[in-house]
PDB file of C-alpha atoms in Angstrom:
ATOM      1  CA  MET A   1     -13.202 127.992 -68.485  1.00  0.00           C
ATOM      2  CA  LYS A   2     -13.162 125.835 -65.311  1.00  0.00           C
ATOM      3  CA  LYS A   3     -11.469 128.904 -61.586  1.00  0.00           C
ATOM      4  CA  LEU A   4      -8.629 127.742 -60.477  1.00  0.00           C
ATOM      5  CA  SER A   5      -7.888 126.524 -57.461  1.00  0.00           C
ATOM      6  CA  THR A   6      -7.099 128.471 -54.484  1.00  0.00           C
ATOM      7  CA  PHE A   7      -3.136 126.455 -54.887  1.00  0.00           C
ATOM      8  CA  ALA A   8      -3.243 127.196 -58.168  1.00  0.00           C
ATOM      9  CA  ARG A   9      -3.995 131.252 -57.742  1.00  0.00           C
ATOM     10  CA  VAL A  10      -1.021 130.625 -55.449  1.00  0.00           C
ATOM     11  CA  ARG A  11       1.478 129.314 -57.420  1.00  0.00           C
ATOM     12  CA  GLN A  12       0.449 132.420 -60.210  1.00  0.00           C
ATOM     13  CA  LEU A  13       1.800 135.352 -57.265  1.00  0.00           C
ATOM     14  CA  GLU A  14       4.897 136.071 -58.347  1.00  0.00           C
ATOM     15  CA  GLY A  15       7.552 138.932 -56.511  1.00  0.00           C
ATOM     16  CA  TRP A  16       6.012 141.551 -52.996  1.00  0.00           C
ATOM     17  CA  ARG A  17       2.305 139.710 -54.054  1.00  0.00           C
ATOM     18  CA  THR A  18       3.951 135.642 -52.228  1.00  0.00           C
ATOM     19  CA  VAL A  19       5.702 137.349 -49.467  1.00  0.00           C
ATOM     20  CA  ALA A  20       1.890 139.564 -49.059  1.00  0.00           C
ATOM     21  CA  PHE A  21      -0.024 136.424 -48.810  1.00  0.00           C
ATOM     22  CA  SER A  22       2.165 134.584 -46.577  1.00  0.00           C
ATOM     23  CA  ALA A  23       2.512 137.633 -44.127  1.00  0.00           C
ATOM     24  CA  ALA A  24      -1.140 137.795 -44.438  1.00  0.00           C
ATOM     25  CA  LEU A  25      -2.180 134.370 -43.333  1.00  0.00           C
ATOM     26  CA  LEU A  26       0.762 133.921 -40.508  1.00  0.00           C
ATOM     27  CA  GLU A  27      -1.850 137.244 -38.813  1.00  0.00           C
ATOM     28  CA  ARG A  28      -3.792 133.888 -38.987  1.00  0.00           C
ATOM     29  CA  MET A  29      -2.027 131.168 -37.905  1.00  0.00           C
ATOM     30  CA  LEU A  30       0.746 133.207 -35.487  1.00  0.00           C
ATOM     31  CA  PRO A  31      -2.367 133.293 -32.687  1.00  0.00           C
ATOM     32  CA  ASN A  32      -2.203 129.448 -32.320  1.00  0.00           C
ATOM     33  CA  TYR A  33       1.112 129.687 -31.751  1.00  0.00           C
ATOM     34  CA  ALA A  34       0.952 132.631 -29.333  1.00  0.00           C
ATOM     35  CA  LEU A  35      -1.290 130.403 -27.625  1.00  0.00           C
ATOM     36  CA  PHE A  36       0.707 127.098 -27.163  1.00  0.00           C
ATOM     37  CA  LYS A  37       2.963 129.089 -25.665  1.00  0.00           C
ATOM     38  CA  GLU A  38       0.966 130.372 -23.119  1.00  0.00           C
ATOM     39  CA  VAL A  39       0.006 127.253 -22.331  1.00  0.00           C
ATOM     40  CA  THR A  40       3.616 125.755 -22.083  1.00  0.00           C
ATOM     41  CA  GLY A  41       5.698 128.813 -20.583  1.00  0.00           C
ATOM     42  CA  PHE A  42       7.744 128.117 -24.316  1.00  0.00           C
ATOM     43  CA  ASP A  43       9.206 131.927 -24.750  1.00  0.00           C
ATOM     44  CA  ASP A  44      10.770 132.570 -27.737  1.00  0.00           C
ATOM     45  CA  GLU A  45      11.212 136.000 -26.588  1.00  0.00           C
ATOM     46  CA  GLY A  46       9.103 138.455 -29.577  1.00  0.00           C
ATOM     47  CA  VAL A  47      10.963 135.992 -32.373  1.00  0.00           C
ATOM     48  CA  CYS A  48       8.100 134.835 -33.949  1.00  0.00           C
ATOM     49  CA  LYS A  49       6.257 138.159 -34.045  1.00  0.00           C
ATOM     50  CA  ASN A  50       9.125 140.369 -34.375  1.00  0.00           C
ATOM     51  CA  CYS A  51       9.722 137.862 -37.651  1.00  0.00           C
ATOM     52  CA  LEU A  52       6.362 139.332 -39.030  1.00  0.00           C
ATOM     53  CA  SER A  53       6.084 142.555 -38.719  1.00  0.00           C
ATOM     54  CA  LEU A  54      10.293 142.116 -40.384  1.00  0.00           C
ATOM     55  CA  LEU A  55       7.915 140.625 -43.126  1.00  0.00           C
ATOM     56  CA  TRP A  56       5.854 142.836 -43.935  1.00  0.00           C
ATOM     57  CA  GLU A  57       8.646 145.920 -43.404  1.00  0.00           C
ATOM     58  CA  SER A  58      10.058 143.763 -46.617  1.00  0.00           C
ATOM     59  CA  VAL A  59       7.149 144.515 -49.022  1.00  0.00           C
ATOM     60  CA  ARG A  60       5.933 147.492 -47.633  1.00  0.00           C
ATOM     61  CA  SER A  61      10.246 149.286 -47.469  1.00  0.00           C
ATOM     62  CA  PRO A  62      12.073 146.802 -50.367  1.00  0.00           C
ATOM     63  CA  LYS A  63      15.151 148.944 -49.910  1.00  0.00           C
ATOM     64  CA  SER A  64      15.712 148.408 -46.145  1.00  0.00           C
ATOM     65  CA  LYS A  65      18.958 146.359 -44.614  1.00  0.00           C
ATOM     66  CA  ILE A  66      17.596 143.032 -43.073  1.00  0.00           C
ATOM     67  CA  ASN A  67      19.223 140.058 -43.167  1.00  0.00           C
ATOM     68  CA  PHE A  68      16.615 137.743 -43.512  1.00  0.00           C
ATOM     69  CA  SER A  69      19.533 134.204 -43.322  1.00  0.00           C
ATOM     70  CA  VAL A  70      19.863 135.138 -39.489  1.00  0.00           C
ATOM     71  CA  GLN A  71      16.134 135.709 -39.037  1.00  0.00           C
ATOM     72  CA  LEU A  72      15.689 132.308 -40.136  1.00  0.00           C
ATOM     73  CA  GLU A  73      17.990 130.671 -37.816  1.00  0.00           C
ATOM     74  CA  LYS A  74      16.172 132.353 -34.877  1.00  0.00           C
ATOM     75  CA  VAL A  75      12.616 130.573 -36.640  1.00  0.00           C
ATOM     76  CA  GLU A  76      14.027 127.609 -36.839  1.00  0.00           C
ATOM     77  CA  CYS A  77      15.641 127.295 -32.905  1.00  0.00           C
ATOM     78  CA  VAL A  78      12.042 128.689 -31.343  1.00  0.00           C
ATOM     79  CA  THR A  79       9.866 125.574 -33.558  1.00  0.00           C
ATOM     80  CA  PRO A  80       8.561 123.566 -30.705  1.00  0.00           C
ATOM     81  CA  ASP A  81       9.875 119.708 -30.654  1.00  0.00           C
ATOM     82  CA  THR A  82       6.276 117.621 -30.835  1.00  0.00           C
ATOM     83  CA  ALA A  83       8.857 115.117 -28.934  1.00  0.00           C
ATOM     84  CA  ASP A  84       8.903 116.921 -25.808  1.00  0.00           C
ATOM     85  CA  TYR A  85       5.009 118.311 -25.580  1.00  0.00           C
ATOM     86  CA  ASP A  86       2.176 116.176 -25.367  1.00  0.00           C
ATOM     87  CA  THR A  87      -0.512 118.603 -26.640  1.00  0.00           C
ATOM     88  CA  PHE A  88      -2.175 119.161 -29.622  1.00  0.00           C
ATOM     89  CA  GLY A  89      -1.057 122.914 -29.017  1.00  0.00           C
ATOM     90  CA  VAL A  90       2.207 122.130 -30.722  1.00  0.00           C
ATOM     91  CA  TYR A  91       1.643 121.202 -33.895  1.00  0.00           C
ATOM     92  CA  PRO A  92      -0.071 124.312 -34.696  1.00  0.00           C
ATOM     93  CA  ALA A  93       2.879 126.173 -33.543  1.00  0.00           C
ATOM     94  CA  ILE A  94       4.878 124.035 -35.172  1.00  0.00           C
ATOM     95  CA  ASP A  95       3.235 125.281 -38.362  1.00  0.00           C
ATOM     96  CA  ALA A  96       3.302 128.862 -38.013  1.00  0.00           C
ATOM     97  CA  THR A  97       6.620 128.319 -37.253  1.00  0.00           C
ATOM     98  CA  ILE A  98       7.278 126.194 -40.449  1.00  0.00           C
ATOM     99  CA  ALA A  99       5.205 128.637 -41.980  1.00  0.00           C
ATOM    100  CA  LEU A 100       6.651 131.453 -41.145  1.00  0.00           C
ATOM    101  CA  ALA A 101      10.489 129.733 -41.859  1.00  0.00           C
ATOM    102  CA  ALA A 102       8.961 129.263 -45.813  1.00  0.00           C
ATOM    103  CA  ALA A 103       7.825 133.056 -46.315  1.00  0.00           C
ATOM    104  CA  ILE A 104      11.660 133.626 -44.943  1.00  0.00           C
ATOM    105  CA  GLY A 105      12.701 131.428 -47.723  1.00  0.00           C
ATOM    106  CA  LEU A 106      10.350 134.089 -50.031  1.00  0.00           C
ATOM    107  CA  VAL A 107      12.553 136.752 -49.265  1.00  0.00           C
ATOM    108  CA  LEU A 108      15.591 134.933 -49.554  1.00  0.00           C
ATOM    109  CA  LYS A 109      14.640 133.643 -52.796  1.00  0.00           C
ATOM    110  CA  GLN A 110      15.521 130.074 -51.599  1.00  0.00           C
ATOM    111  CA  ASP A 111      11.684 128.238 -52.102  1.00  0.00           C
ATOM    112  CA  LEU A 112      10.022 130.226 -54.935  1.00  0.00           C
ATOM    113  CA  GLN A 113       6.252 128.133 -53.554  1.00  0.00           C
ATOM    114  CA  GLY A 114       6.770 129.227 -50.326  1.00  0.00           C
ATOM    115  CA  ALA A 115       2.997 131.316 -50.792  1.00  0.00           C
ATOM    116  CA  VAL A 116       1.738 127.773 -51.539  1.00  0.00           C
ATOM    117  CA  VAL A 117       3.899 125.915 -48.699  1.00  0.00           C
ATOM    118  CA  VAL A 118       2.017 129.131 -46.595  1.00  0.00           C
ATOM    119  CA  SER A 119      -1.515 128.386 -47.914  1.00  0.00           C
ATOM    120  CA  LYS A 120      -1.605 124.702 -47.277  1.00  0.00           C
ATOM    121  CA  LEU A 121       0.017 124.439 -44.196  1.00  0.00           C
ATOM    122  CA  SER A 122      -3.140 127.181 -43.457  1.00  0.00           C
ATOM    123  CA  GLN A 123      -5.108 125.080 -44.420  1.00  0.00           C
ATOM    124  CA  GLY A 124      -3.671 121.201 -42.789  1.00  0.00           C
ATOM    125  CA  SER A 125      -4.011 122.949 -39.658  1.00  0.00           C
ATOM    126  CA  VAL A 126      -7.788 123.588 -40.099  1.00  0.00           C
ATOM    127  CA  GLU A 127      -7.607 120.669 -40.650  1.00  0.00           C
ATOM    128  CA  ALA A 128      -6.042 119.251 -37.633  1.00  0.00           C
ATOM    129  CA  TYR A 129      -7.493 120.606 -35.191  1.00  0.00           C
ATOM    130  CA  LEU A 130     -11.015 120.262 -37.273  1.00  0.00           C
ATOM    131  CA  LEU A 131     -10.657 115.488 -36.886  1.00  0.00           C
ATOM    132  CA  ALA A 132      -8.936 116.091 -33.394  1.00  0.00           C
ATOM    133  CA  SER A 133     -11.917 118.170 -32.238  1.00  0.00           C
ATOM    134  CA  GLY A 134     -13.783 114.910 -33.889  1.00  0.00           C
ATOM    135  CA  VAL A 135     -14.615 116.132 -36.897  1.00  0.00           C
ATOM    136  CA  ASP A 136     -15.468 113.501 -39.231  1.00  0.00           C
ATOM    137  CA  GLU A 137     -12.794 113.546 -42.910  1.00  0.00           C
ATOM    138  CA  GLU A 138     -15.054 113.351 -45.439  1.00  0.00           C
ATOM    139  CA  ASP A 139     -17.299 116.283 -43.299  1.00  0.00           C
ATOM    140  CA  ILE A 140     -14.104 118.447 -43.213  1.00  0.00           C
ATOM    141  CA  LYS A 141     -14.219 119.839 -46.303  1.00  0.00           C
ATOM    142  CA  GLY A 142     -18.002 121.588 -46.085  1.00  0.00           C
ATOM    143  CA  HIS A 143     -16.965 122.056 -42.476  1.00  0.00           C
ATOM    144  CA  PRO A 144     -17.367 126.724 -41.300  1.00  0.00           C
ATOM    145  CA  LEU A 145     -14.548 126.717 -40.317  1.00  0.00           C
ATOM    146  CA  MET A 146     -12.966 125.801 -44.318  1.00  0.00           C
ATOM    147  CA  VAL A 147     -14.923 126.833 -45.559  1.00  0.00           C
ATOM    148  CA  PHE A 148     -14.119 130.485 -44.458  1.00  0.00           C
ATOM    149  CA  GLU A 149      -9.917 129.193 -44.473  1.00  0.00           C
ATOM    150  CA  VAL A 150     -10.770 128.862 -47.740  1.00  0.00           C
ATOM    151  CA  GLU A 151     -13.264 132.126 -48.586  1.00  0.00           C
ATOM    152  CA  LEU A 152     -10.182 134.160 -47.179  1.00  0.00           C
ATOM    153  CA  GLN A 153      -7.624 132.834 -48.970  1.00  0.00           C
ATOM    154  CA  ASN A 154      -9.529 133.257 -51.526  1.00  0.00           C
ATOM    155  CA  ALA A 155      -9.917 136.689 -51.472  1.00  0.00           C
ATOM    156  CA  MET A 156      -6.660 137.751 -50.279  1.00  0.00           C
ATOM    157  CA  LEU A 157      -6.066 136.433 -53.688  1.00  0.00           C
ATOM    158  CA  ASP A 158      -8.557 138.785 -55.398  1.00  0.00           C
ATOM    159  CA  LEU A 159      -7.331 141.341 -53.470  1.00  0.00           C
ATOM    160  CA  LEU A 160      -3.719 140.736 -54.757  1.00  0.00           C
ATOM    161  CA  GLU A 161      -4.941 140.072 -58.460  1.00  0.00           C
ATOM    162  CA  LYS A 162      -5.570 143.150 -58.348  1.00  0.00           C
ATOM    163  CA  ASP A 163      -3.017 146.567 -59.593  1.00  0.00           C
ATOM    164  CA  GLY A 164      -2.563 148.318 -56.013  1.00  0.00           C
ATOM    165  CA  SER A 165       0.489 149.232 -54.800  1.00  0.00           C
ATOM    166  CA  PRO A 166       2.649 147.360 -52.324  1.00  0.00           C
ATOM    167  CA  LEU A 167       2.003 149.441 -49.518  1.00  0.00           C
ATOM    168  CA  SER A 168      -2.007 149.799 -49.589  1.00  0.00           C
ATOM    169  CA  THR A 169      -2.101 147.007 -50.267  1.00  0.00           C
ATOM    170  CA  CYS A 170      -0.830 145.213 -46.611  1.00  0.00           C
ATOM    171  CA  ASP A 171      -2.871 147.067 -45.224  1.00  0.00           C
ATOM    172  CA  GLU A 172      -5.850 145.649 -46.797  1.00  0.00           C
ATOM    173  CA  LEU A 173      -4.244 142.287 -46.452  1.00  0.00           C
ATOM    174  CA  LYS A 174      -3.888 142.629 -43.102  1.00  0.00           C
ATOM    175  CA  ALA A 175      -6.870 143.887 -42.174  1.00  0.00           C
ATOM    176  CA  LEU A 176      -9.079 141.205 -44.283  1.00  0.00           C
ATOM    177  CA  ALA A 177      -7.118 138.990 -42.304  1.00  0.00           C
ATOM    178  CA  LEU A 178      -7.771 140.265 -39.166  1.00  0.00           C
ATOM    179  CA  GLU A 179     -11.951 140.619 -39.655  1.00  0.00           C
ATOM    180  CA  GLU A 180     -13.162 138.424 -37.793  1.00  0.00           C
ATOM    181  CA  GLY A 181     -10.835 138.276 -34.504  1.00  0.00           C
ATOM    182  CA  ILE A 182      -9.973 134.870 -35.167  1.00  0.00           C
ATOM    183  CA  SER A 183      -6.665 132.395 -36.038  1.00  0.00           C
ATOM    184  CA  ASN A 184      -7.753 130.400 -38.429  1.00  0.00           C
ATOM    185  CA  ILE A 185      -8.124 127.090 -36.440  1.00  0.00           C
ATOM    186  CA  GLY A 186     -10.972 130.205 -34.424  1.00  0.00           C
ATOM    187  CA  LEU A 187      -8.820 130.520 -32.196  1.00  0.00           C
ATOM    188  CA  GLU A 188     -10.002 134.517 -30.698  1.00  0.00           C
ATOM    189  CA  ILE A 189      -7.014 136.914 -31.839  1.00  0.00           C
ATOM    190  CA  ASN A 190      -5.362 139.091 -29.139  1.00  0.00           C
ATOM    191  CA  PRO A 191      -3.792 141.916 -30.029  1.00  0.00           C
ATOM    192  CA  GLU A 192      -0.877 142.099 -27.519  1.00  0.00           C
ATOM    193  CA  ALA A 193       0.137 137.964 -27.805  1.00  0.00           C
TER     194      ALA A 193
END
């Protein structure tokens, strides 16, 4: 039997697992946004980091009353525009906010394939970064950053396919996402950012 692709495995996730998977990937995408903010002086007033915390809370405490429609509006307002910046960092920052919006769409049940969107955006950020760094297109799949990204997503999926509780699974997923201390494009993660 042929093993399913990463994206096919993500499509099979349901319920809280889709949000937890997305939040775990966002733990590795938002540091790119944080660096963009630092370099450009862009200020999101903590919107994205707060929203990620609320996503985790929605999985850990499903009865929490969180207005994700308002959170989605806030994320849309702090999504940078490529026309305003001439730095590569705007692209992974935009990927992070679009992924955050997709994860919120999952919670709001607006897009049940939002986890696939987040998965593709995370891998796409790695690909764009490698291309911008001068890596040949045919070498991207085998590049250590891309190999690590795919392996990590599959390790997260392995964890989610077990019958763990949302609480313990979230803790394990977050730890797995942060274990290497790097963002999806290889930036060192600053826990304070």
